[in-house]
Each structure stands twice: as C-alpha cells, then as structure tokens.
Amino acid sequence: MPGTVRPITDERDGLMAYLAQMRHVLRLTAWGLTDEQARATPTASSLSIGGIIKHVATAERIWNERVRDVPQTYGREDYAANFRLAHDETLQDALDLYDTVATETEAAIAEVGDLGQPVPVPRDSPWFPQDVEAWSVRWVLLHLIQETARHAGHADIVRESIDGATAFPLMAAAEGWPETPWMKPWTPPVETGRP
C-alpha cells in the first residue's frame, strides 16, 4: 500500500480506504521490530508499539460490536491491559489480532445498508456525552480513522525513540521502494560490538 489513499468511488469506500491506510501506517511502525523492542517504552509515556497496536485493535473490535449491537468482548477491567503486550503475547499476536479485527470491520460495515444507521452512545465511559442518544455508523468510521491516526502518530514517536526509524523510510523498506537521492529505505542500525 503506498503512502497515500487510492482513488475512492463513494463515501463508504472512502471511509474504509482511509481506515485501511491508517491501519497500514500504524502497522509499519512495528516493521522489523523484535518482541522485546515492541514492548519497549522509550519515551516519557508508558506506550509501546505492541501495546498501541493491541489497543487500537481492541478499540476497533469494541466499536464493531456496538455497530452490530452484540455483547461486548471487553470490559472496563481490560482497559489498562489492552495497552500492553502480556508476557505470553508476541508482536505477531498483536498484528494477527489487528488483521482479524480489520476483517471483522469490513464484514460489519458490509452488513450496514445505511451509514446513517444509529449506534447507541455508550454510557460506560466519562468521555462520552450524556446528552446524545446515538451516533451514526458514519460517525463510528470517522472516529476509528481519528483514533487510529492519533495512535499511529504516538507509535511514530515511540518507534523513532527505539531505533531512529521514521515513517517514510520504514514504508520504503517494507514496500521495497528503490533508494533515491532524497529517500533511503530504513535499514536496521549496525551493532557496534561495544565492550
């Protein structure tokens, strides 16, 4: 997937394409990392690449369940755990979860005939408005794009703090772009065998 969203055909296609693009750039922050690096919290926050990916996948699944009006998989007690990889989880586990959730989202949205379909506003978190009864599926998709993009930015900073890798050189490496005078695909730093 290139660095920009492909041409779109309509609103639904555009929303899904932009969500897919944001997922892609978030996934790129994990490209080439070990499980240890994916757990690293090298900035002032407690965020890690693996934890961010797990959180965003979990949040997207929760919204899918709200759109489908089915029982919630996760509860408030899972909130903190969804921001980190457990000792028995790997980066690949988080990426696999994210792929599964992306497929679930595509299926959930394909079932929706009208993007204006109401989705009840959750009452379980203080950041949701108490004076609004429902949002639309359209709102949910825009929110997922916003949430994913926001956390992709966090992940960019965490990744750069781990090994200096930044977004476009990572994308160039992952997608096999040729080196140009102005863009060199990322390569892992060479270990210097310090004593």
Coordinates of N, CA, C and O in Angstrom, one line a residue:
M1 N 0.9 -1.2 0.0 CA 0.0 0.0 0.0 C 0.9 1.2 0.0 O 1.8 1.4 0.8
P2 N 0.7 2.1 -0.9 CA 1.5 3.3 -1.0 C 1.2 4.3 0.1 O 0.3 4.1 0.9
G3 N 1.9 5.4 0.2 CA 1.8 6.4 1.2 C 0.6 7.2 1.2 O 0.4 8.0 2.1
T4 N -0.2 7.1 0.2 CA -1.5 7.9 0.1 C -2.6 6.9 -0.2 O -2.4 5.8 -0.7
V5 N -3.8 7.4 0.1 CA -5.0 6.5 -0.2 C -5.3 6.5 -1.7 O -5.2 7.6 -2.3
R6 N -5.7 5.4 -2.2 CA -6.0 5.2 -3.6 C -7.3 6.1 -3.9 O -8.0 6.5 -3.0
P7 N -7.5 6.3 -5.2 CA -8.8 7.0 -5.5 C -10.0 6.2 -5.0 O -10.0 5.0 -4.9
I8 N -11.0 7.0 -4.6 CA -12.2 6.3 -4.0 C -13.4 6.5 -4.9 O -13.5 7.3 -5.7
T9 N -14.4 5.6 -4.7 CA -15.6 5.6 -5.5 C -16.8 6.2 -4.9 O -17.6 6.8 -5.6
D10 N -16.9 6.2 -3.6 CA -18.0 6.8 -2.9 C -17.7 6.9 -1.4 O -16.5 6.6 -1.0
E11 N -18.6 7.4 -0.6 CA -18.3 7.7 0.8 C -17.9 6.4 1.6 O -16.9 6.5 2.3
R12 N -18.6 5.4 1.4 CA -18.3 4.1 2.2 C -16.9 3.7 1.8 O -16.1 3.3 2.6
D13 N -16.6 3.6 0.5 CA -15.3 3.2 0.0 C -14.2 4.1 0.5 O -13.2 3.7 1.0
G14 N -14.5 5.4 0.6 CA -13.5 6.4 1.1 C -13.2 6.2 2.6 O -12.1 6.2 3.0
L15 N -14.3 6.0 3.4 CA -14.1 5.8 4.8 C -13.3 4.5 5.0 O -12.4 4.5 5.9
M16 N -13.6 3.4 4.4 CA -12.9 2.2 4.6 C -11.5 2.2 4.0 O -10.6 1.7 4.7
A17 N -11.3 3.0 2.9 CA -9.9 3.1 2.4 C -9.0 3.9 3.3 O -7.9 3.6 3.5
Y18 N -9.6 5.0 3.9 CA -8.8 5.8 4.8 C -8.5 5.0 6.1 O -7.4 5.1 6.7
L19 N -9.5 4.2 6.6 CA -9.2 3.4 7.8 C -8.1 2.4 7.5 O -7.2 2.2 8.3
A20 N -8.2 1.8 6.3 CA -7.2 0.8 5.9 C -5.8 1.4 5.8 O -4.8 0.9 6.3
Q21 N -5.7 2.7 5.3 CA -4.5 3.4 5.2 C -3.9 3.7 6.6 O -2.7 3.5 6.8
M22 N -4.7 4.1 7.5 CA -4.3 4.4 8.9 C -3.8 3.1 9.6 O -2.8 3.1 10.3
R23 N -4.5 2.0 9.3 CA -4.0 0.7 9.9 C -2.6 0.4 9.3 O -1.8 -0.1 10.1
H24 N -2.5 0.6 8.1 CA -1.2 0.3 7.4 C -0.1 1.1 8.0 O 1.0 0.5 8.3
V25 N -0.2 2.4 8.2 CA 0.9 3.2 8.7 C 1.1 2.9 10.1 O 2.3 2.9 10.6
L26 N 0.1 2.5 10.9 CA 0.4 2.0 12.3 C 1.1 0.7 12.3 O 2.1 0.6 13.0
R27 N 0.8 -0.2 11.4 CA 1.5 -1.5 11.3 C 2.9 -1.3 10.9 O 3.8 -2.0 11.4
L28 N 3.2 -0.3 10.1 CA 4.6 0.0 9.6 C 5.5 0.3 10.8 O 6.7 0.1 10.7
T29 N 4.9 0.9 11.9 CA 5.8 1.3 13.0 C 6.4 0.1 13.7 O 7.4 0.2 14.4
A30 N 5.8 -1.1 13.4 CA 6.3 -2.3 14.0 C 7.2 -3.1 13.1 O 7.9 -4.1 13.5
W31 N 7.4 -2.6 11.9 CA 8.1 -3.4 10.9 C 9.6 -3.6 11.3 O 10.3 -2.6 11.7
G32 N 10.0 -4.8 11.4 CA 11.4 -5.1 11.7 C 11.7 -5.2 13.2 O 12.8 -5.4 13.6
L33 N 10.7 -5.0 14.1 CA 11.0 -5.0 15.5 C 10.9 -6.4 16.1 O 10.2 -7.3 15.6
T34 N 11.7 -6.6 17.1 CA 11.6 -7.8 17.9 C 10.5 -7.7 18.9 O 10.0 -6.6 19.1
D35 N 10.1 -8.8 19.6 CA 9.1 -8.7 20.6 C 9.6 -7.8 21.7 O 8.8 -7.0 22.3
E36 N 10.9 -7.9 22.1 CA 11.4 -7.0 23.1 C 11.3 -5.5 22.7 O 10.9 -4.7 23.6
Q37 N 11.6 -5.2 21.5 CA 11.5 -3.8 21.1 C 10.0 -3.4 21.0 O 9.7 -2.2 21.4
A38 N 9.2 -4.3 20.7 CA 7.7 -4.0 20.6 C 7.1 -3.7 22.0 O 6.1 -3.0 22.1
R39 N 7.8 -4.2 23.0 CA 7.3 -4.0 24.4 C 8.0 -2.7 25.0 O 7.6 -2.2 26.0
A40 N 9.1 -2.2 24.4 CA 9.8 -1.1 24.9 C 9.0 0.1 25.1 O 8.1 0.4 24.2
T41 N 9.3 0.9 26.1 CA 8.6 2.2 26.4 C 9.7 3.2 26.5 O 9.9 3.7 27.6
P42 N 10.3 3.6 25.4 CA 11.4 4.5 25.4 C 11.1 6.0 25.6 O 12.0 6.8 25.6
T43 N 9.9 6.4 25.7 CA 9.5 7.8 25.8 C 9.0 8.1 27.2 O 8.9 7.2 28.1
A44 N 8.6 9.3 27.5 CA 8.0 9.7 28.8 C 6.7 8.9 29.1 O 6.4 8.8 30.3
S45 N 6.0 8.5 28.1 CA 4.8 7.8 28.3 C 5.0 6.3 28.6 O 6.2 5.8 28.4
S46 N 4.0 5.6 28.9 CA 4.1 4.1 29.1 C 3.7 3.4 27.8 O 3.5 2.1 27.8
L47 N 3.6 4.0 26.7 CA 3.2 3.4 25.4 C 4.3 2.6 24.8 O 5.5 3.1 24.8
S48 N 4.0 1.5 24.2 CA 4.9 0.7 23.4 C 4.2 0.4 22.0 O 3.0 0.6 21.9
I49 N 5.0 0.1 21.0 CA 4.4 -0.2 19.7 C 3.4 -1.4 19.8 O 2.3 -1.3 19.3
G50 N 3.8 -2.5 20.5 CA 2.9 -3.6 20.6 C 1.7 -3.3 21.3 O 0.6 -3.7 21.0
G51 N 1.8 -2.5 22.4 CA 0.6 -2.1 23.2 C -0.3 -1.2 22.4 O -1.5 -1.3 22.5
I52 N 0.3 -0.3 21.6 CA -0.6 0.6 20.8 C -1.4 -0.2 19.8 O -2.6 0.0 19.6
I53 N -0.7 -1.1 19.1 CA -1.4 -1.9 18.1 C -2.5 -2.8 18.8 O -3.6 -2.8 18.3
K54 N -2.2 -3.4 19.9 CA -3.2 -4.2 20.6 C -4.4 -3.3 21.0 O -5.5 -3.7 20.9
H55 N -4.1 -2.1 21.6 CA -5.2 -1.2 22.0 C -6.1 -0.8 20.8 O -7.3 -0.8 20.9
V56 N -5.5 -0.4 19.7 CA -6.3 0.1 18.6 C -7.1 -1.0 18.0 O -8.3 -0.9 17.7
A57 N -6.5 -2.2 18.0 CA -7.3 -3.4 17.5 C -8.5 -3.7 18.4 O -9.6 -3.9 18.0
T58 N -8.2 -3.6 19.7 CA -9.3 -3.8 20.7 C -10.4 -2.7 20.6 O -11.6 -3.1 20.6
A59 N -10.0 -1.5 20.5 CA -11.0 -0.4 20.4 C -11.8 -0.6 19.1 O -13.0 -0.4 19.1
E60 N -11.2 -1.0 18.0 CA -11.9 -1.2 16.8 C -12.9 -2.3 16.9 O -14.0 -2.2 16.5
R61 N -12.5 -3.4 17.6 CA -13.4 -4.5 17.8 C -14.6 -4.1 18.7 O -15.8 -4.4 18.4
I62 N -14.4 -3.3 19.7 CA -15.4 -2.8 20.6 C -16.5 -2.0 19.7 O -17.7 -2.2 19.9
W63 N -16.0 -1.1 18.8 CA -16.9 -0.4 18.0 C -17.6 -1.3 17.0 O -18.8 -1.0 16.7
N64 N -17.0 -2.3 16.5 CA -17.7 -3.3 15.6 C -18.8 -3.9 16.4 O -19.9 -4.1 15.8
E65 N -18.6 -4.3 17.6 CA -19.6 -4.9 18.4 C -20.8 -3.9 18.7 O -21.9 -4.3 18.7
R66 N -20.4 -2.6 18.9 CA -21.5 -1.6 19.1 C -22.3 -1.4 17.8 O -23.5 -1.3 17.9
V67 N -21.6 -1.4 16.7 CA -22.4 -1.3 15.4 C -23.3 -2.5 15.2 O -24.4 -2.3 14.8
R68 N -22.8 -3.7 15.5 CA -23.6 -4.9 15.3 C -24.6 -5.1 16.5 O -25.4 -6.0 16.4
D69 N -24.5 -4.3 17.5 CA -25.3 -4.4 18.7 C -25.3 -5.8 19.3 O -26.3 -6.5 19.5
V70 N -24.1 -6.3 19.6 CA -23.8 -7.6 20.2 C -23.1 -7.4 21.5 O -22.6 -6.3 21.8
P71 N -23.1 -8.4 22.4 CA -22.4 -8.2 23.7 C -21.0 -7.9 23.5 O -20.3 -8.3 22.6
Q72 N -20.5 -7.1 24.4 CA -19.1 -6.6 24.4 C -18.1 -7.6 24.8 O -18.3 -8.3 25.8
T73 N -17.0 -7.8 24.0 CA -15.9 -8.7 24.3 C -15.1 -8.2 25.5 O -14.6 -9.0 26.3
Y74 N -14.9 -6.9 25.6 CA -14.0 -6.4 26.6 C -14.8 -5.5 27.6 O -15.7 -4.8 27.2
G75 N -14.3 -5.5 28.8 CA -14.9 -4.6 29.8 C -14.0 -3.6 30.3 O -12.8 -3.5 29.9
R76 N -14.4 -2.7 31.2 CA -13.6 -1.7 31.7 C -12.4 -2.2 32.4 O -11.3 -1.6 32.4
E77 N -12.5 -3.4 33.0 CA -11.3 -4.0 33.7 C -10.2 -4.4 32.7 O -9.1 -4.6 33.2
D78 N -10.5 -4.4 31.5 CA -9.5 -4.8 30.5 C -8.7 -3.6 29.9 O -7.8 -3.7 29.1
Y79 N -9.2 -2.4 30.3 CA -8.7 -1.1 29.7 C -7.1 -1.0 29.7 O -6.5 -0.9 28.7
A80 N -6.5 -1.1 30.9 CA -5.1 -1.0 31.0 C -4.3 -2.1 30.3 O -3.3 -1.9 29.7
A81 N -4.8 -3.3 30.5 CA -4.2 -4.5 29.9 C -4.1 -4.4 28.3 O -3.2 -4.9 27.7
N82 N -5.1 -3.7 27.8 CA -5.2 -3.6 26.3 C -4.2 -2.6 25.7 O -4.0 -2.4 24.5
F83 N -3.4 -1.9 26.6 CA -2.3 -1.0 26.2 C -0.9 -1.6 26.2 O 0.1 -1.0 26.1
R84 N -0.8 -2.9 26.5 CA 0.5 -3.5 26.6 C 0.4 -5.0 26.2 O -0.7 -5.6 26.4
L85 N 1.5 -5.5 25.7 CA 1.6 -7.0 25.4 C 1.8 -7.7 26.7 O 2.7 -7.4 27.5
A86 N 1.0 -8.7 27.0 CA 1.2 -9.6 28.2 C 2.5 -10.4 28.0 O 3.0 -10.5 26.8
H87 N 3.0 -10.9 29.0 CA 4.3 -11.7 28.9 C 4.2 -12.8 28.0 O 5.2 -13.3 27.4
D88 N 3.0 -13.4 27.8 CA 2.9 -14.5 26.9 C 2.4 -14.1 25.5 O 2.1 -15.0 24.6
E89 N 2.3 -12.8 25.2 CA 1.9 -12.3 23.9 C 3.1 -11.8 23.1 O 4.0 -11.3 23.7
T90 N 3.0 -12.0 21.8 CA 4.1 -11.5 20.9 C 3.6 -10.4 20.0 O 2.4 -10.1 19.9
L91 N 4.5 -9.7 19.4 CA 4.1 -8.7 18.5 C 3.3 -9.3 17.4 O 2.3 -8.7 16.9
Q92 N 3.7 -10.5 16.9 CA 2.9 -11.1 15.9 C 1.5 -11.4 16.3 O 0.5 -11.3 15.5
D93 N 1.3 -11.7 17.6 CA -0.1 -11.9 18.1 C -0.9 -10.6 18.0 O -2.1 -10.7 17.6
A94 N -0.3 -9.5 18.3 CA -1.0 -8.2 18.2 C -1.3 -7.9 16.7 O -2.4 -7.4 16.4
L95 N -0.4 -8.2 15.8 CA -0.6 -7.9 14.4 C -1.7 -8.8 13.8 O -2.5 -8.4 13.0
D96 N -1.7 -10.1 14.3 CA -2.7 -11.0 13.9 C -4.1 -10.6 14.4 O -5.1 -10.7 13.6
L97 N -4.1 -10.2 15.6 CA -5.4 -9.6 16.1 C -5.9 -8.5 15.3 O -7.1 -8.4 14.9
Y98 N -5.0 -7.6 15.0 CA -5.3 -6.4 14.2 C -5.9 -6.8 12.8 O -6.9 -6.3 12.3
D99 N -5.3 -7.8 12.2 CA -5.8 -8.3 10.9 C -7.2 -8.9 11.0 O -8.0 -8.7 10.2
T100 N -7.4 -9.7 12.1 CA -8.7 -10.3 12.3 C -9.7 -9.2 12.5 O -10.8 -9.3 12.0
V101 N -9.4 -8.2 13.3 CA -10.4 -7.2 13.6 C -10.6 -6.4 12.3 O -11.8 -6.0 12.1
A102 N -9.7 -6.1 11.5 CA -9.9 -5.4 10.2 C -10.9 -6.2 9.3 O -11.8 -5.6 8.8
T103 N -10.8 -7.5 9.3 CA -11.7 -8.4 8.6 C -13.1 -8.3 9.2 O -14.1 -8.2 8.5
E104 N -13.2 -8.2 10.5 CA -14.5 -8.1 11.2 C -15.1 -6.7 10.9 O -16.3 -6.7 10.7
T105 N -14.3 -5.7 10.8 CA -14.8 -4.4 10.5 C -15.4 -4.4 9.1 O -16.5 -3.8 8.8
E106 N -14.7 -4.9 8.1 CA -15.1 -5.0 6.8 C -16.5 -5.7 6.7 O -17.4 -5.3 6.0
A107 N -16.6 -6.8 7.4 CA -17.8 -7.6 7.4 C -19.0 -6.8 8.1 O -20.1 -6.8 7.6
A108 N -18.7 -6.2 9.2 CA -19.7 -5.4 9.9 C -20.2 -4.2 9.1 O -21.4 -4.0 9.0
I109 N -19.3 -3.5 8.4 CA -19.8 -2.4 7.6 C -20.5 -2.9 6.3 O -21.4 -2.2 5.9
A110 N -20.1 -4.0 5.8 CA -20.8 -4.6 4.6 C -22.2 -4.9 4.9 O -23.1 -4.9 4.1
E111 N -22.5 -5.2 6.2 CA -23.9 -5.6 6.7 C -24.8 -4.4 6.8 O -26.0 -4.5 6.9
V112 N -24.2 -3.2 6.9 CA -24.9 -1.9 7.1 C -25.4 -1.4 5.8 O -24.6 -1.1 4.9
G113 N -26.7 -1.2 5.7 CA -27.3 -0.7 4.5 C -27.2 0.8 4.4 O -27.0 1.4 3.3
D114 N -27.2 1.5 5.5 CA -27.2 3.0 5.6 C -26.2 3.4 6.6 O -26.3 3.1 7.8
L115 N -25.2 4.2 6.2 CA -24.2 4.7 7.1 C -24.8 5.7 8.1 O -24.1 6.0 9.1
G116 N -26.0 6.1 7.9 CA -26.7 6.9 8.9 C -27.3 6.1 10.0 O -27.9 6.6 11.0
Q117 N -27.2 4.7 9.9 CA -27.8 3.9 10.9 C -27.3 4.3 12.3 O -26.1 4.5 12.5
P118 N -28.2 4.4 13.3 CA -27.8 4.8 14.6 C -27.0 3.7 15.4 O -27.3 2.5 15.3
V119 N -26.1 4.2 16.1 CA -25.3 3.4 17.0 C -25.4 4.0 18.4 O -24.9 5.2 18.6
P120 N -26.0 3.4 19.4 CA -26.2 4.0 20.7 C -24.9 4.5 21.3 O -23.8 3.8 21.2
V121 N -24.9 5.6 21.9 CA -23.8 6.2 22.6 C -23.5 5.4 23.9 O -24.4 5.2 24.7
P122 N -22.3 4.9 24.1 CA -22.0 4.1 25.3 C -22.2 5.0 26.5 O -21.9 6.2 26.5
R123 N -22.6 4.4 27.6 CA -22.7 5.1 28.9 C -21.7 4.7 29.9 O -21.8 5.0 31.1
D124 N -20.7 3.9 29.4 CA -19.8 3.3 30.4 C -18.4 4.1 30.6 O -17.6 3.6 31.3
S125 N -18.3 5.2 29.9 CA -17.1 6.0 30.0 C -17.4 7.5 30.1 O -18.3 8.0 29.5
P126 N -16.6 8.2 31.0 CA -16.9 9.6 31.2 C -16.7 10.5 30.0 O -17.2 11.6 30.0
W127 N -16.0 10.0 29.0 CA -15.7 10.9 27.9 C -16.8 10.9 26.8 O -16.7 11.6 25.9
F128 N -17.8 10.0 27.0 CA -18.9 10.0 26.0 C -20.0 11.0 26.5 O -20.3 11.0 27.7
P129 N -20.6 11.7 25.6 CA -21.6 12.7 26.0 C -22.8 12.0 26.6 O -23.3 11.0 26.1
Q130 N -23.4 12.6 27.6 CA -24.6 12.1 28.3 C -25.9 12.6 27.6 O -26.9 12.0 27.9
D131 N -25.8 13.6 26.8 CA -26.9 14.2 26.2 C -27.2 13.8 24.8 O -28.0 14.4 24.1
V132 N -26.4 12.8 24.3 CA -26.6 12.3 22.9 C -27.0 10.9 23.0 O -26.4 10.1 23.7
E133 N -28.1 10.5 22.3 CA -28.6 9.1 22.4 C -27.8 8.2 21.4 O -27.5 7.0 21.8
A134 N -27.5 8.7 20.2 CA -26.9 7.8 19.2 C -26.0 8.6 18.3 O -26.2 9.8 18.0
W135 N -25.0 7.9 17.8 CA -24.2 8.4 16.7 C -24.6 7.5 15.5 O -25.3 6.6 15.6
S136 N -24.0 7.8 14.4 CA -24.2 7.0 13.2 C -23.0 6.1 12.9 O -21.9 6.3 13.5
V137 N -23.2 5.1 12.1 CA -22.1 4.2 11.6 C -21.1 5.1 11.0 O -19.9 4.9 11.1
R138 N -21.5 6.1 10.2 CA -20.5 7.1 9.6 C -19.6 7.7 10.7 O -18.4 7.8 10.5
W139 N -20.3 8.1 11.8 CA -19.5 8.7 12.9 C -18.5 7.7 13.4 O -17.4 8.1 13.7
V140 N -18.9 6.5 13.6 CA -18.1 5.4 14.1 C -16.8 5.3 13.2 O -15.7 5.2 13.7
L141 N -17.0 5.2 11.9 CA -15.9 5.0 11.0 C -15.0 6.2 11.1 O -13.7 6.1 11.1
L142 N -15.5 7.4 11.1 CA -14.7 8.6 11.2 C -13.9 8.6 12.5 O -12.7 8.9 12.6
H143 N -14.6 8.2 13.6 CA -13.9 8.0 14.9 C -12.8 7.0 14.8 O -11.7 7.2 15.4
L144 N -13.0 5.9 14.2 CA -11.9 4.9 14.1 C -10.8 5.4 13.3 O -9.6 5.1 13.6
I145 N -11.0 6.2 12.2 CA -9.9 6.8 11.5 C -9.1 7.7 12.4 O -7.9 7.7 12.4
Q146 N -9.9 8.6 13.1 CA -9.2 9.5 14.0 C -8.4 8.8 15.1 O -7.3 9.1 15.3
E147 N -9.0 7.8 15.7 CA -8.3 7.0 16.8 C -7.1 6.3 16.3 O -6.0 6.4 16.9
T148 N -7.2 5.7 15.1 CA -6.0 5.0 14.5 C -4.9 6.0 14.1 O -3.8 5.8 14.4
A149 N -5.3 7.1 13.5 CA -4.3 8.1 13.1 C -3.6 8.7 14.3 O -2.4 8.9 14.3
R150 N -4.4 9.0 15.4 CA -3.8 9.6 16.6 C -2.8 8.6 17.2 O -1.6 9.0 17.5
H151 N -3.1 7.3 17.3 CA -2.2 6.4 17.8 C -1.0 6.0 16.9 O 0.1 5.7 17.3
A152 N -1.3 6.2 15.6 CA -0.1 6.0 14.6 C 0.9 7.1 14.9 O 2.1 6.8 14.8
G153 N 0.5 8.3 15.2 CA 1.4 9.3 15.5 C 2.2 9.0 16.8 O 3.4 9.2 16.8
H154 N 1.5 8.5 17.8 CA 2.2 8.1 19.0 C 3.2 7.0 18.7 O 4.4 7.1 19.1
A155 N 2.8 6.1 17.9 CA 3.7 4.9 17.5 C 4.9 5.4 16.7 O 6.0 4.9 16.9
D156 N 4.7 6.4 15.9 CA 5.9 7.0 15.1 C 6.9 7.5 16.1 O 8.1 7.3 15.9
I157 N 6.5 8.2 17.1 CA 7.4 8.8 18.1 C 8.1 7.7 18.9 O 9.3 7.7 19.1
V158 N 7.3 6.7 19.3 CA 7.9 5.6 20.1 C 8.9 4.9 19.2 O 10.0 4.6 19.6
R159 N 8.6 4.6 18.0 CA 9.5 3.9 17.1 C 10.8 4.7 16.8 O 11.9 4.1 16.9
E160 N 10.7 5.9 16.6 CA 11.9 6.7 16.4 C 12.7 6.7 17.6 O 14.0 6.7 17.5
S161 N 12.1 6.7 18.8 CA 12.9 6.6 20.1 C 13.6 5.3 20.3 O 14.6 5.2 21.0
I162 N 13.0 4.2 19.6 CA 13.6 2.9 19.8 C 14.9 2.8 19.0 O 16.0 2.4 19.5
D163 N 14.8 3.1 17.7 CA 16.0 2.9 16.8 C 16.2 4.0 15.7 O 17.0 3.8 14.8
G164 N 15.5 5.1 15.8 CA 15.7 6.2 14.9 C 14.9 6.0 13.6 O 14.9 6.9 12.8
A165 N 14.1 4.9 13.4 CA 13.3 4.8 12.2 C 12.2 5.7 12.2 O 11.5 6.0 13.2
T166 N 11.9 6.3 11.0 CA 10.8 7.2 10.8 C 9.9 6.7 9.7 O 10.2 5.7 9.0
A167 N 8.7 7.3 9.6 CA 7.6 6.7 8.8 C 7.9 6.4 7.4 O 7.8 5.2 6.9
F168 N 8.4 7.4 6.6 CA 8.6 7.1 5.2 C 9.7 6.2 4.9 O 9.6 5.3 4.0
P169 N 10.9 6.3 5.5 CA 11.9 5.3 5.3 C 11.4 3.9 5.7 O 11.8 2.9 5.0
L170 N 10.6 3.7 6.8 CA 10.1 2.4 7.1 C 9.1 1.9 6.0 O 9.2 0.7 5.6
M171 N 8.3 2.8 5.5 CA 7.4 2.4 4.4 C 8.2 2.0 3.2 O 7.9 1.0 2.5
A172 N 9.2 2.8 2.9 CA 10.1 2.5 1.7 C 10.7 1.1 1.9 O 10.8 0.3 0.9
A173 N 11.2 0.7 3.1 CA 11.8 -0.6 3.3 C 10.8 -1.7 3.2 O 11.0 -2.7 2.6
A174 N 9.6 -1.5 3.9 CA 8.6 -2.5 3.9 C 8.0 -2.8 2.5 O 7.7 -3.9 2.2
E175 N 7.9 -1.8 1.7 CA 7.3 -1.9 0.4 C 8.3 -2.1 -0.7 O 8.0 -2.2 -1.9
G176 N 9.6 -2.1 -0.4 CA 10.7 -2.3 -1.4 C 10.9 -1.2 -2.4 O 11.2 -1.4 -3.5
W177 N 10.7 0.0 -1.9 CA 11.0 1.2 -2.8 C 12.5 1.2 -3.1 O 13.3 1.0 -2.3
P178 N 12.8 1.7 -4.3 CA 14.2 1.8 -4.6 C 14.8 3.1 -3.9 O 14.0 4.0 -3.7
E179 N 16.0 3.1 -3.6 CA 16.7 4.2 -2.9 C 16.7 5.3 -4.0 O 17.0 5.1 -5.1
T180 N 16.5 6.5 -3.5 CA 16.6 7.7 -4.3 C 17.5 8.7 -3.6 O 17.9 8.5 -2.4
P181 N 18.0 9.8 -4.3 CA 18.8 10.8 -3.6 C 18.1 11.4 -2.4 O 18.8 11.9 -1.5
W182 N 16.8 11.4 -2.3 CA 16.1 12.0 -1.2 C 15.3 11.1 -0.3 O 14.7 11.5 0.7
M183 N 15.3 9.7 -0.6 CA 14.7 8.8 0.2 C 15.4 7.5 0.2 O 15.6 6.8 -0.8
K184 N 15.9 7.1 1.4 CA 16.7 5.9 1.6 C 15.8 5.0 2.5 O 15.4 5.3 3.6
P185 N 15.5 3.8 2.0 CA 14.7 2.8 2.8 C 15.5 2.5 4.1 O 16.7 2.4 4.1
W186 N 14.7 2.4 5.2 CA 15.3 2.2 6.5 C 16.0 0.8 6.5 O 15.6 -0.1 5.9
T187 N 17.1 0.8 7.2 CA 17.8 -0.5 7.5 C 18.1 -0.5 8.9 O 18.4 0.6 9.5
P188 N 18.2 -1.7 9.5 CA 18.5 -1.7 11.0 C 19.9 -1.1 11.3 O 20.8 -1.3 10.5
P189 N 20.0 -0.5 12.4 CA 21.3 0.1 12.8 C 22.3 -1.1 12.9 O 21.9 -2.1 13.4
V190 N 23.5 -0.8 12.6 CA 24.6 -1.8 12.8 C 25.0 -1.8 14.2 O 25.3 -0.7 14.8
E191 N 25.1 -3.0 14.8 CA 25.5 -3.1 16.2 C 27.1 -2.8 16.2 O 27.8 -3.3 15.3
T192 N 27.5 -2.1 17.2 CA 28.9 -1.7 17.2 C 29.8 -2.5 18.1 O 30.8 -2.1 18.5
G193 N 29.4 -3.6 18.6 CA 30.2 -4.5 19.4 C 31.0 -3.8 20.5 O 32.2 -4.0 20.7
R194 N 30.3 -3.0 21.3 CA 30.9 -2.3 22.4 C 31.3 -3.3 23.5 O 30.7 -4.3 23.7
P195 N 32.5 -3.0 24.1 CA 32.9 -3.9 25.2 C 32.0 -3.8 26.4 O 31.3 -3.0 26.6

